[in-house]
């Protein structure tokens, strides 16, 4: 059995001042076997036999708790009343250890106040009186103590502890009383067995934060510590830790999490600001949008957010006026501007047009950009030009210009040398369309020359062309008219008909025939091209052949020619890497076009057949170029000749 001291639960073991009601570690006498002279309801027992002090203690410890240890007046009175008289009296749990009277149960020295010695005791008569007896029912000094040699035989006065390890719900101090115990509850617990815990009002988790409470058997009971934290962007207002005090009250009210404030914002000059404050004015998560008054450009972020750090996501923006350098109307032109935000301000748009006879050189429209620059340089109006004129043969030219030589507005007068007459308009003007009002005139001789004498230079048929002449008044004489044409693939360059004029000159120079042009061929690597150009590069008659590098196969036609209609006879081929399929091989060698299966079959059959023919007639009889084997496709002799 556990001793008073060794019990795990805590109970108050102390020397008790006489007169207090508290008793600890009681013992009781009992009769050892039969003589169970137990005292009703009290837990004192005593032995029926007498033993030495040590054997007595062992007896008590074996059957009960220990020798009676602590007493007060009430207990002494009770024991003296309840325990029967025995001539050798009873051992109790006090012994002289190291020359000090000690409670053996607690190993604490006996205090002066707790002493209950009989008069003139302890006397230590024979110098070995180290143990203590109690005079139960002695005629003199009943209940008092006396020191005795430990080897003497006396009855053991034992007690049984009432406290056990689950007493007081382990939530209080178990205090032995006579026959029972009482509970002295630890702070925060109450009830006869300390079975009730003081609890505080339950705490709710924080909005925008969290709570962490120390583990307790019961939620929010005495001494529970709850600590609080706020989410990012929030700060704790109040105590960060509270404890459930023994009064059932929290040591402080629960805190709250408040959104962190950012500094107050005001709308920048000439700007509007609109804010939303989900968690309070200019607090974490507040957002403010900015817009500028008309014509002003927002420089900076258009929206600011109050961050979890308590700072705004960006500095406040500014509203700035944007102007471009003022523009001038071009000379001989006009400028029309739309300027919604003021002269030459951002968003201004200017359109340019030129006066008649002038054309715009430069952009038709300029915009003032947010950077304060126009989208380009201002355009200019340039006078429209007519073709240059020269003085007619046997005549002269005199021009007066308004906007430069042969420019719009220029007027030119023609005159002929003496003896010659102007044929055609005698003055022309350069119009806004860039054309002269009339063709330049010629100067013809005034005395009509004998028509028969008029001779124009003989004309030759142009290369690749035709000429047919009607000679009215002699070969290449006056009014002889020659008509020109070109062979297929050529086009005529110049007048198609010339007439011999009285001046002995043709109305125009002899025309020429020029080869029709086909589109220029552009080769792509690795193909190679080789062209012959009899009539000029990529012109009618040009013929080009194509080659692929070794190991690559030409996919398409090897040759193409520029046709009379200006189209190439075949498309550009491509080069293809990799081995030839049967179909490709056949196509390559013979130009056969067929379905794969047909080809394979036909190819095999034809090869066999050819063998036969060769045996029959030396292989010299040509095959019908058209397959007559009932197979798909068409085969030419080339397919065989290429593979002897
Ligand atoms: C005395 O001892 C007996 C036998 O062990 C036991 O039954 C009895 O309860 C004890 N008396 C008291 C008062 O505890
Ligand atoms: C007795 O007391 C002395 C000194 O006070 C100490 O050194 C010694 O350990 C003690 N012996 C016992 C058995 O308590
Ligand atoms: C002993 O004490 C406990 C705690 O005070 C109490 O609950 C119990 O009823 C008592 N027993 C008796 C028999 O008085
Ligand atoms: C609560 O905190 C107090 C003071 O720091 C401490 O004494 C107590 O043991 C704590 N309670 C728990 C259940 O940890
Ligand atoms: C073109 O501008 C020049 C210089 O301003 C001016 O003298 C002239 O009359 C203008 N011409 C026309 C056709 O407006
Ligand atoms: C030559 O042709 C012109 C115009 O066709 C004609 O006016 C003139 O009379 C002709 N001259 C002769 C001599 O036929």
XYZ file of C-alpha atoms and ligand atoms in Angstrom:
728
model
C 0.000 0.000 0.000
C 1.220 3.430 -0.805
C 2.416 5.552 1.961
C 1.060 8.901 2.718
C 3.990 10.479 1.052
C 4.331 8.341 -1.957
C 0.847 8.983 -3.249
C 0.860 10.755 -6.515
C -1.960 13.081 -5.762
C -1.157 16.053 -3.758
C -2.483 16.321 -0.344
C -1.480 18.543 2.318
C 0.819 16.840 4.756
C 1.833 19.150 7.438
C 2.214 19.372 11.089
C -0.963 20.741 12.299
C -1.353 23.321 14.943
C -3.563 22.117 17.695
C -7.026 23.423 17.363
C -7.271 23.434 13.586
C -9.861 21.217 12.060
C -7.585 19.738 9.494
C -6.176 16.301 9.946
C -3.849 14.427 7.740
C -2.460 10.941 7.694
C -4.636 9.376 10.302
C -4.090 5.944 11.559
C -6.282 3.665 13.493
C -5.832 0.736 15.648
C -7.214 -2.560 14.795
C -7.079 -6.004 16.105
C -4.773 -7.991 13.960
C -7.021 -10.811 12.787
C -10.171 -11.567 14.713
C -10.072 -8.565 16.779
C -11.271 -6.217 14.165
C -12.036 -3.662 16.638
C -12.494 -1.117 14.074
C -13.860 2.177 15.038
C -17.081 2.818 13.161
C -16.515 4.960 10.113
C -13.054 6.014 11.215
C -10.102 4.672 9.485
C -7.945 3.804 12.457
C -6.890 0.225 13.012
C -4.540 -1.297 15.537
C -2.794 -4.608 15.889
C -3.990 -7.198 18.355
C -0.398 -8.174 19.153
C 2.435 -6.046 20.379
C 5.509 -5.467 18.247
C 8.665 -3.458 18.225
C 8.325 0.011 16.638
C 9.810 -1.156 13.300
C 7.601 -4.254 13.073
C 4.629 -2.099 14.031
C 5.375 0.285 11.244
C 5.705 -2.543 8.772
C 2.420 -3.923 10.000
C 0.674 -0.618 9.426
C 2.236 -0.145 6.051
C 1.316 -3.622 5.008
C -2.334 -3.574 5.993
C -3.171 0.111 6.158
C -1.340 3.215 5.302
C 1.172 3.915 8.070
C 1.591 4.485 11.786
C -0.593 7.305 12.999
C 1.238 10.405 12.082
C -0.314 13.712 12.681
C -2.677 14.553 15.351
C -4.537 17.401 16.763
C -6.445 17.730 19.932
C -9.650 16.386 18.472
C -7.923 13.398 17.063
C -6.139 12.686 20.325
C -9.422 12.945 22.140
C -11.049 10.715 19.630
C -8.288 8.112 19.731
C -8.235 8.126 23.507
C -11.972 7.538 23.478
C -12.142 5.000 20.672
C -9.080 2.849 21.163
C -9.151 0.330 23.978
C -6.682 0.397 26.838
C -3.586 -1.758 26.439
C -1.034 -1.968 29.143
C 2.022 -1.489 26.906
C 0.223 1.265 25.002
C 0.576 1.988 21.276
C 3.355 3.037 18.941
C 2.786 6.160 16.841
C 4.696 7.460 13.786
C 7.258 9.698 15.480
C 10.880 8.709 15.848
C 14.142 10.362 16.715
C 16.193 10.504 13.566
C 19.643 12.110 13.716
C 18.743 13.400 17.161
C 15.609 15.152 15.950
C 12.015 14.058 16.571
C 10.643 13.408 13.118
C 7.302 12.441 11.594
C 8.346 9.269 9.833
C 5.604 9.612 7.231
C 6.685 13.086 6.136
C 10.268 13.039 7.402
C 9.569 16.434 8.828
C 10.773 17.541 12.146
C 8.247 17.768 14.897
C 7.504 21.387 15.573
C 7.156 22.801 19.006
C 3.535 23.691 18.507
C 2.661 20.164 17.487
C 4.288 18.554 20.516
C 2.037 16.661 22.955
C 4.514 15.230 25.422
C 3.506 14.141 28.828
C 5.061 16.147 31.608
C 8.824 15.720 31.891
C 8.964 13.889 28.627
C 10.819 13.074 26.483
C 13.338 12.079 29.119
C 15.471 9.611 27.194
C 16.042 7.674 30.352
C 18.396 5.022 29.153
C 19.720 7.107 26.336
C 18.054 4.943 23.705
C 14.488 6.085 23.914
C 14.143 6.968 20.224
C 10.489 5.992 19.595
C 7.188 7.460 20.777
C 4.165 5.824 22.376
C 0.756 7.264 23.111
C -0.847 6.732 26.512
C -4.270 5.522 25.463
C -6.650 5.553 28.445
C -3.767 5.935 30.991
C -4.941 7.113 34.320
C -2.540 10.048 34.246
C -1.740 12.035 31.139
C -4.134 10.113 28.843
C -3.437 10.706 25.146
C -0.023 12.203 25.856
C 3.263 11.017 24.319
C 6.230 9.364 25.870
C 9.636 8.391 24.450
C 10.449 4.714 24.673
C 13.180 2.354 23.435
C 12.173 1.217 19.956
C 12.702 -2.433 20.780
C 9.855 -2.524 23.259
C 6.701 -4.333 22.184
C 3.563 -2.305 21.866
C 0.516 -2.349 19.675
C 0.711 -0.583 16.341
C -1.695 2.312 15.994
C -2.339 2.578 12.238
C -4.370 4.793 10.005
C -5.808 4.266 6.563
C -5.729 7.178 4.165
C -9.006 8.186 2.676
C -7.505 10.061 -0.229
C -6.768 8.056 -3.315
C -5.292 8.961 -6.639
C -8.552 9.941 -8.271
C -9.849 11.924 -5.300
C -10.966 15.483 -5.988
C -11.124 14.665 -9.731
C -7.376 15.314 -9.732
C -8.341 18.940 -9.786
C -7.832 19.724 -6.178
C -5.811 18.964 -3.130
C -7.092 16.010 -1.182
C -7.087 16.798 2.534
C -7.509 13.953 4.934
C -10.194 14.396 7.606
C -11.250 11.973 10.245
C -12.755 9.100 8.306
C -12.882 10.924 5.003
C -11.218 13.634 3.078
C -12.112 17.033 1.848
C -11.111 18.643 -1.397
C -9.325 21.924 -1.634
C -9.888 22.698 -5.280
C -7.194 24.156 -7.451
C -8.004 27.603 -8.782
C -10.583 27.364 -11.510
C -12.277 24.258 -10.165
C -15.123 23.828 -7.761
C -17.558 21.249 -6.450
C -17.174 18.704 -3.604
C -14.884 16.632 -5.792
C -13.601 19.663 -7.675
C -15.427 18.138 -10.585
C -16.562 21.435 -12.012
C -14.267 23.731 -13.870
C -14.746 27.410 -13.997
C -15.207 28.325 -17.643
C -15.221 31.633 -19.373
C -17.570 32.703 -22.084
C -16.608 31.002 -25.336
C -14.570 33.191 -27.644
C -15.326 33.463 -31.312
C -12.658 33.322 -33.943
C -11.538 36.754 -35.101
C -12.921 38.267 -38.252
C -9.844 38.778 -40.495
C -7.720 36.948 -37.979
C -7.209 33.743 -36.080
C -7.314 32.563 -32.488
C -5.270 29.849 -30.868
C -6.155 28.552 -27.423
C -4.036 26.354 -25.190
C -5.365 22.859 -24.934
C -7.576 22.225 -21.945
C -9.822 19.309 -21.101
C -12.740 21.638 -21.494
C -13.014 24.465 -23.902
C -12.404 27.916 -22.446
C -11.959 26.663 -18.907
C -9.914 28.288 -16.189
C -6.342 29.124 -17.214
C -7.011 28.604 -20.905
C -4.805 31.015 -22.783
C -6.057 32.285 -26.117
C -3.778 34.235 -28.382
C -4.849 36.185 -31.416
C -3.354 37.055 -34.743
C -4.595 39.133 -37.592
C -4.483 38.344 -41.277
C -2.138 40.234 -43.553
C -3.283 43.793 -43.936
C -4.923 43.891 -40.514
C -3.642 45.018 -37.167
C -4.680 43.774 -33.757
C -6.561 46.183 -31.562
C -6.578 44.967 -27.964
C -4.755 42.293 -26.036
C -2.975 39.711 -28.122
C -3.405 37.074 -25.405
C -6.174 36.575 -22.865
C -6.468 34.042 -20.064
C -9.531 32.632 -18.418
C -9.134 33.849 -14.832
C -10.470 32.030 -11.791
C -13.423 34.374 -11.611
C -14.680 32.959 -14.916
C -13.749 36.189 -16.668
C -11.250 36.685 -19.425
C -8.321 38.812 -18.371
C -9.145 41.170 -21.254
C -11.860 41.498 -23.836
C -11.217 39.741 -27.144
C -9.379 42.012 -29.569
C -10.482 42.933 -33.077
C -8.572 42.975 -36.346
C -8.661 46.334 -38.026
C -7.637 46.891 -41.600
C -4.325 48.734 -41.803
C -4.789 52.341 -42.832
C -3.126 53.909 -45.839
C -2.643 57.671 -45.872
C -5.693 59.663 -46.936
C -5.807 60.482 -50.615
C -7.163 63.610 -52.243
C -7.985 64.079 -55.875
C -5.017 65.612 -57.712
C -5.477 68.993 -59.357
C -7.927 68.822 -62.279
C -8.688 65.162 -61.606
C -11.602 63.185 -60.297
C -11.141 60.432 -57.773
C -13.607 57.736 -56.883
C -12.823 55.278 -54.164
C -14.286 52.123 -52.760
C -13.619 51.268 -49.141
C -14.637 47.717 -48.373
C -12.884 47.756 -44.987
C -13.044 51.387 -43.986
C -12.004 54.752 -45.356
C -8.534 54.536 -46.874
C -7.930 51.199 -45.269
C -6.405 48.014 -46.562
C -8.158 46.926 -49.777
C -9.500 50.392 -50.502
C -9.139 51.258 -54.183
C -9.239 54.688 -55.789
C -9.613 55.418 -59.476
C -8.523 58.653 -61.067
C -9.616 60.393 -64.215
C -8.518 63.738 -65.565
C -10.694 66.642 -66.580
C -11.186 66.985 -70.311
C -8.032 67.510 -72.317
C -5.641 66.424 -69.684
C -3.580 63.331 -69.778
C -3.334 61.088 -66.745
C 0.316 60.521 -65.951
C 0.822 57.627 -63.577
C -1.388 54.818 -62.369
C -5.098 55.295 -62.925
C -5.929 53.076 -59.984
C -4.300 52.844 -56.570
C -4.830 50.047 -54.090
C -4.143 50.194 -50.374
C -1.781 47.275 -49.849
C -1.385 44.995 -46.861
C 1.719 46.960 -45.961
C -0.341 50.080 -45.359
C 1.092 51.767 -48.441
C -0.580 52.650 -51.706
C 0.291 50.532 -54.698
C 1.628 53.558 -56.588
C 2.088 57.274 -56.153
C -0.902 59.459 -56.961
C -1.152 60.254 -60.662
C -1.027 63.745 -62.165
C -3.114 65.378 -64.847
C -1.064 67.134 -67.463
C -1.959 69.248 -70.458
C -0.309 67.954 -73.633
C 0.406 70.352 -76.493
C 2.152 69.911 -79.797
C 3.965 72.708 -81.630
C 1.434 74.838 -83.566
C 1.156 74.010 -87.266
C 0.897 76.421 -90.242
C -1.143 75.952 -93.381
C 1.068 74.818 -96.260
C 1.714 77.316 -99.032
C -0.884 76.896 -101.772
C -2.909 74.638 -99.524
C -5.196 74.668 -96.522
C -5.187 73.049 -93.138
C -8.320 72.177 -91.192
C -7.891 71.242 -87.569
C -10.217 69.701 -85.027
C -8.885 70.616 -81.598
C -11.206 69.275 -78.932
C -8.822 70.091 -76.072
C -7.557 73.455 -77.226
C -5.105 74.792 -79.792
C -2.526 72.195 -80.818
C -3.381 70.119 -77.744
C -3.315 66.409 -77.348
C -6.064 64.838 -79.489
C -5.943 67.662 -82.059
C -6.207 66.427 -85.634
C -5.257 68.485 -88.692
C -6.136 67.611 -92.286
C -4.264 69.065 -95.238
C -5.494 69.782 -98.752
C -3.757 71.549 -101.592
C -5.076 74.253 -103.893
C -5.909 73.230 -107.394
C -2.786 72.556 -109.379
C -0.854 71.480 -106.335
C -0.363 68.041 -104.953
C 0.276 67.060 -101.395
C 3.734 65.817 -100.549
C 3.614 64.285 -97.092
C 0.892 63.052 -94.764
C -2.706 64.036 -95.357
C -3.391 64.149 -91.652
C -1.440 64.759 -88.469
C -2.489 63.894 -84.899
C -1.120 65.364 -81.714
C -0.024 62.354 -79.654
C 0.142 62.038 -75.837
C 3.899 62.532 -76.106
C 3.329 66.083 -77.391
C 4.479 65.308 -80.907
C 2.611 65.284 -84.206
C 2.393 61.961 -85.933
C 4.655 63.280 -88.723
C 6.167 66.359 -90.359
C 3.763 68.835 -91.961
C 3.233 68.201 -95.680
C 3.908 70.616 -98.537
C 1.882 71.521 -101.613
C 3.953 71.105 -104.714
C 2.968 72.571 -108.051
C 1.821 69.975 -110.560
C 4.268 69.547 -113.462
C 3.517 69.136 -117.149
C 5.882 67.334 -119.585
C 8.819 69.411 -120.697
C 8.410 71.202 -124.012
C 10.992 72.033 -126.656
C 10.889 74.436 -129.532
C 9.525 72.956 -132.747
C 11.914 72.483 -135.606
C 12.181 75.676 -137.585
C 10.464 77.496 -134.779
C 10.854 78.770 -131.216
C 9.231 78.434 -127.811
C 8.569 81.101 -125.211
C 7.081 80.239 -121.829
C 5.917 82.324 -118.890
C 5.810 80.526 -115.567
C 3.773 81.137 -112.442
C 4.964 78.212 -110.261
C 8.131 77.145 -111.989
C 9.153 75.927 -115.399
C 6.528 73.715 -117.085
C 4.536 73.719 -113.855
C 0.843 74.282 -113.502
C -0.065 77.729 -114.812
C 2.918 77.891 -117.170
C 1.921 79.222 -120.619
C 4.030 78.513 -123.666
C 3.867 80.295 -127.017
C 5.167 78.724 -130.178
C 6.331 80.638 -133.249
C 7.851 79.523 -136.531
C 10.821 80.914 -138.406
C 10.172 83.052 -141.374
C 8.835 81.077 -144.290
C 7.223 78.474 -142.084
C 3.729 78.215 -140.838
C 2.572 76.935 -137.471
C 0.499 73.801 -137.762
C -1.467 73.264 -134.545
C -2.126 75.353 -131.465
C 0.134 78.400 -131.125
C -0.004 78.442 -127.354
C -0.481 75.783 -124.662
C -1.019 75.973 -120.937
C -0.098 73.518 -118.203
C -3.346 72.461 -116.531
C -3.987 71.218 -112.990
C -4.237 67.700 -114.392
C -0.556 67.881 -115.414
C -1.348 68.010 -119.132
C -0.855 70.689 -121.699
C -4.020 72.097 -123.183
C -2.892 70.935 -126.680
C -0.168 68.990 -128.458
C 2.833 71.036 -129.470
C 2.496 72.288 -133.054
C 4.952 71.891 -135.954
C 6.358 74.436 -138.336
C 5.651 73.561 -141.934
C 6.945 75.245 -145.032
C 4.561 77.934 -146.350
C 5.263 77.385 -150.238
C 3.591 74.013 -150.879
C 6.420 71.860 -152.139
C 5.667 69.797 -155.203
C 4.116 66.789 -153.718
C 6.076 64.536 -155.983
C 9.256 65.969 -154.547
C 8.373 65.093 -151.017
C 10.338 62.039 -149.917
C 10.455 60.562 -146.456
C 13.341 58.243 -145.391
C 12.722 54.645 -146.357
C 11.393 52.552 -143.500
C 12.566 49.084 -142.503
C 10.402 46.308 -141.132
C 11.035 46.144 -137.392
C 12.635 42.928 -136.035
C 10.018 40.233 -135.255
C 7.436 42.556 -136.876
C 5.555 43.236 -140.060
C 5.130 46.368 -142.111
C 2.861 47.119 -144.992
C 2.932 50.470 -146.705
C 0.530 52.236 -149.035
C 2.478 54.434 -151.328
C 0.068 57.071 -152.650
C 2.381 59.589 -154.297
C 5.568 57.676 -154.881
C 7.619 55.256 -152.779
C 7.775 56.732 -149.279
C 6.398 59.971 -150.809
C 3.864 62.386 -149.392
C 1.005 60.733 -147.561
C 2.629 57.292 -147.814
C 1.214 55.430 -144.813
C 2.908 52.398 -143.296
C 1.189 50.007 -140.911
C 3.110 47.929 -138.427
C 2.403 44.696 -136.606
C 4.351 42.140 -134.520
C 4.744 38.366 -134.565
C 3.079 36.281 -131.903
C 4.867 36.748 -128.617
C 5.790 40.345 -129.368
C 4.032 43.617 -128.739
C 4.366 46.834 -130.675
C 6.136 49.711 -129.040
C 5.158 52.992 -130.700
C 2.640 54.158 -133.279
C 1.045 51.456 -135.345
C 0.860 53.693 -138.387
C 3.212 56.381 -139.754
C 2.437 58.929 -142.422
C 4.881 60.831 -144.530
C 4.298 64.503 -143.957
C 4.815 67.355 -146.429
C 7.998 68.228 -144.435
C 9.493 64.943 -145.573
C 9.381 63.583 -142.073
C 7.366 60.742 -140.670
C 4.708 61.522 -138.162
C 6.628 59.440 -135.614
C 9.638 57.226 -135.245
C 9.477 53.678 -136.464
C 7.904 51.426 -133.795
C 9.646 48.324 -132.436
C 8.484 44.840 -131.511
C 9.296 43.795 -127.996
C 9.002 40.284 -126.641
C 6.113 39.683 -124.252
C 7.385 39.469 -120.665
C 6.666 36.552 -118.424
C 6.857 36.833 -114.657
C 10.368 36.780 -113.237
C 11.321 33.347 -111.914
C 12.727 33.205 -108.396
C 14.466 30.045 -107.478
C 14.626 28.707 -103.961
C 17.569 26.631 -102.709
C 18.632 23.991 -103.509
C 17.126 24.045 -106.977
C 19.319 25.331 -109.788
C 18.095 27.062 -112.928
C 19.645 27.572 -116.292
C 17.914 29.889 -118.760
C 18.332 30.856 -122.384
C 16.874 34.265 -123.213
C 16.818 34.956 -126.952
C 14.535 37.999 -126.528
C 15.410 39.286 -123.137
C 15.303 37.937 -119.588
C 12.125 36.031 -118.762
C 10.534 37.064 -122.032
C 8.784 35.252 -124.791
C 11.137 32.587 -126.085
C 13.004 32.292 -122.807
C 13.460 28.719 -121.720
C 14.655 27.591 -118.342
C 15.775 24.166 -117.142
C 16.016 23.041 -113.532
C 18.413 20.750 -111.685
C 18.459 19.328 -108.222
C 21.645 18.479 -106.294
C 22.754 14.878 -106.347
C 20.609 12.645 -104.147
C 17.557 14.845 -104.523
C 14.776 14.326 -106.927
C 13.157 16.970 -109.067
C 9.464 17.064 -108.356
C 7.806 18.700 -111.348
C 8.772 19.725 -114.820
C 12.448 19.948 -115.775
C 11.820 22.713 -118.230
C 9.544 25.710 -118.610
C 9.197 28.172 -121.433
C 7.764 31.695 -121.620
C 4.777 31.490 -123.937
C 3.296 34.109 -126.268
C 0.534 34.825 -123.790
C 3.105 35.839 -121.188
C 2.575 32.643 -119.139
C 5.133 30.021 -118.310
C 4.459 26.622 -119.823
C 4.997 24.798 -116.522
C 5.200 25.673 -112.864
C 8.498 25.829 -110.998
C 9.515 22.354 -109.805
C 10.856 21.555 -106.343
C 13.660 19.336 -105.125
C 12.767 16.372 -102.982
C 15.076 14.332 -100.806
C 14.796 10.604 -100.199
C 14.463 7.471 -102.261
C 12.056 7.262 -105.169
C 8.831 5.393 -104.840
C 7.909 3.210 -107.765
C 5.395 5.736 -108.864
C 7.906 8.540 -108.617
C 10.473 6.470 -110.472
C 8.043 5.725 -113.247
C 6.885 9.286 -113.303
C 10.453 10.468 -113.411
C 11.542 8.126 -116.121
C 8.488 7.997 -118.237
C 6.018 10.585 -117.121
C 3.441 7.923 -116.445
C 0.563 8.878 -114.296
C -1.310 6.091 -112.676
C -2.602 4.750 -109.443
C 0.002 2.954 -107.389
C -1.524 -0.508 -107.627
C -2.173 -0.160 -111.329
C 1.350 0.927 -111.875
C 2.915 -1.898 -109.952
C 0.805 -4.460 -111.756
C 1.122 -2.782 -115.095
C 4.814 -2.248 -114.649
C 5.436 -5.888 -113.914
C 3.245 -7.063 -116.746
C 4.808 -4.671 -119.184
C 8.284 -5.705 -118.172
C 7.367 -9.349 -118.793
C 5.670 -8.479 -122.021
C 8.643 -6.510 -123.200
C 10.849 -9.524 -122.623
C 8.527 -11.518 -124.799
C 8.575 -8.975 -127.578
C 12.329 -8.807 -127.459
C 12.594 -12.526 -127.822
C 10.170 -12.458 -130.705
C 11.447 -9.569 -132.708
C 14.754 -8.600 -131.200
C 13.042 -6.087 -128.947
C 13.014 -3.524 -131.703
C 9.300 -3.365 -132.222
C 8.087 -0.293 -130.376
C 5.287 -0.720 -127.938
C 2.043 0.978 -128.470
C 2.489 4.184 -126.527
C -0.987 3.690 -125.112
C -1.249 0.778 -122.751
C -3.390 -1.934 -124.303
C -2.980 -4.278 -121.386
C -6.148 -3.304 -119.676
C -4.217 -1.708 -116.869
C -4.668 1.731 -115.510
C -2.587 4.510 -116.833
C -0.695 5.443 -119.911
C 2.856 4.366 -120.611
C 5.217 5.778 -123.093
C 8.146 4.070 -124.755
C 10.378 6.298 -122.761
C 9.464 4.345 -119.677
C 11.149 1.337 -121.209
C 13.887 2.984 -123.128
C 15.150 4.657 -119.990
C 15.657 1.251 -118.383
C 17.313 -0.980 -120.977
C -9.842 -2.229 9.998
O -9.339 -3.346 9.310
C -10.333 -4.178 8.782
C -9.642 -5.376 8.233
O -8.628 -5.037 7.348
C -11.173 -3.448 7.785
O -12.164 -4.269 7.266
C -11.805 -2.253 8.401
O -12.463 -1.478 7.457
C -10.759 -1.429 9.107
N -11.372 -0.412 9.860
C -11.526 0.797 9.457
C -12.218 1.691 10.350
O -11.107 1.152 8.386
C 22.210 13.739 10.329
O 22.559 15.132 10.399
C 23.797 15.411 9.850
C 24.074 16.876 10.066
O 22.985 17.571 10.496
C 23.804 15.033 8.430
O 25.048 15.271 7.828
C 23.440 13.580 8.256
O 23.341 13.269 6.870
C 22.156 13.272 8.927
N 21.867 11.855 8.859
C 20.682 11.383 8.552
C 20.571 9.893 8.549
O 19.707 12.120 8.305
C -16.194 12.229 1.652
O -15.799 13.446 1.091
C -16.133 13.611 -0.226
C -15.508 14.907 -0.679
O -15.793 15.947 0.160
C -17.620 13.629 -0.404
O -17.957 13.750 -1.749
C -18.191 12.344 0.155
O -19.579 12.370 0.134
C -17.692 12.113 1.581
N -18.083 10.800 2.012
C -18.751 10.622 3.113
C -19.110 9.188 3.433
O -19.060 11.507 3.855
C -1.575 30.416 -19.481
O -0.635 31.430 -19.267
C -0.271 31.578 -17.913
C 0.629 32.778 -17.792
O 1.611 32.709 -18.752
C 0.408 30.306 -17.439
O 0.736 30.417 -16.086
C -0.562 29.164 -17.615
O 0.046 27.939 -17.305
C -1.048 29.083 -19.028
N -2.098 28.105 -19.181
C -1.979 27.021 -19.922
C -3.151 26.105 -19.938
O -0.981 26.790 -20.550
C 0.836 79.902 -104.111
O 1.531 80.530 -103.050
C 2.262 81.671 -103.431
C 3.013 82.206 -102.208
O 2.129 82.381 -101.155
C 1.304 82.746 -103.999
O 2.027 83.839 -104.390
C 0.547 82.142 -105.133
O -0.400 83.035 -105.612
C -0.145 80.877 -104.760
N -0.724 80.253 -105.879
C -2.002 79.861 -105.938
C -2.471 79.231 -107.215
O -2.765 80.056 -105.004
C -2.415 64.288 -148.027
O -3.265 63.956 -146.887
C -3.858 65.079 -146.302
C -4.610 64.580 -145.035
O -5.041 63.303 -145.161
C -4.793 65.736 -147.285
O -5.368 66.856 -146.698
C -3.981 66.158 -148.523
O -4.826 66.651 -149.517
C -3.250 64.959 -149.128
N -2.365 65.454 -150.225
C -2.396 64.886 -151.405
C -1.491 65.521 -152.393
O -3.112 63.923 -151.612
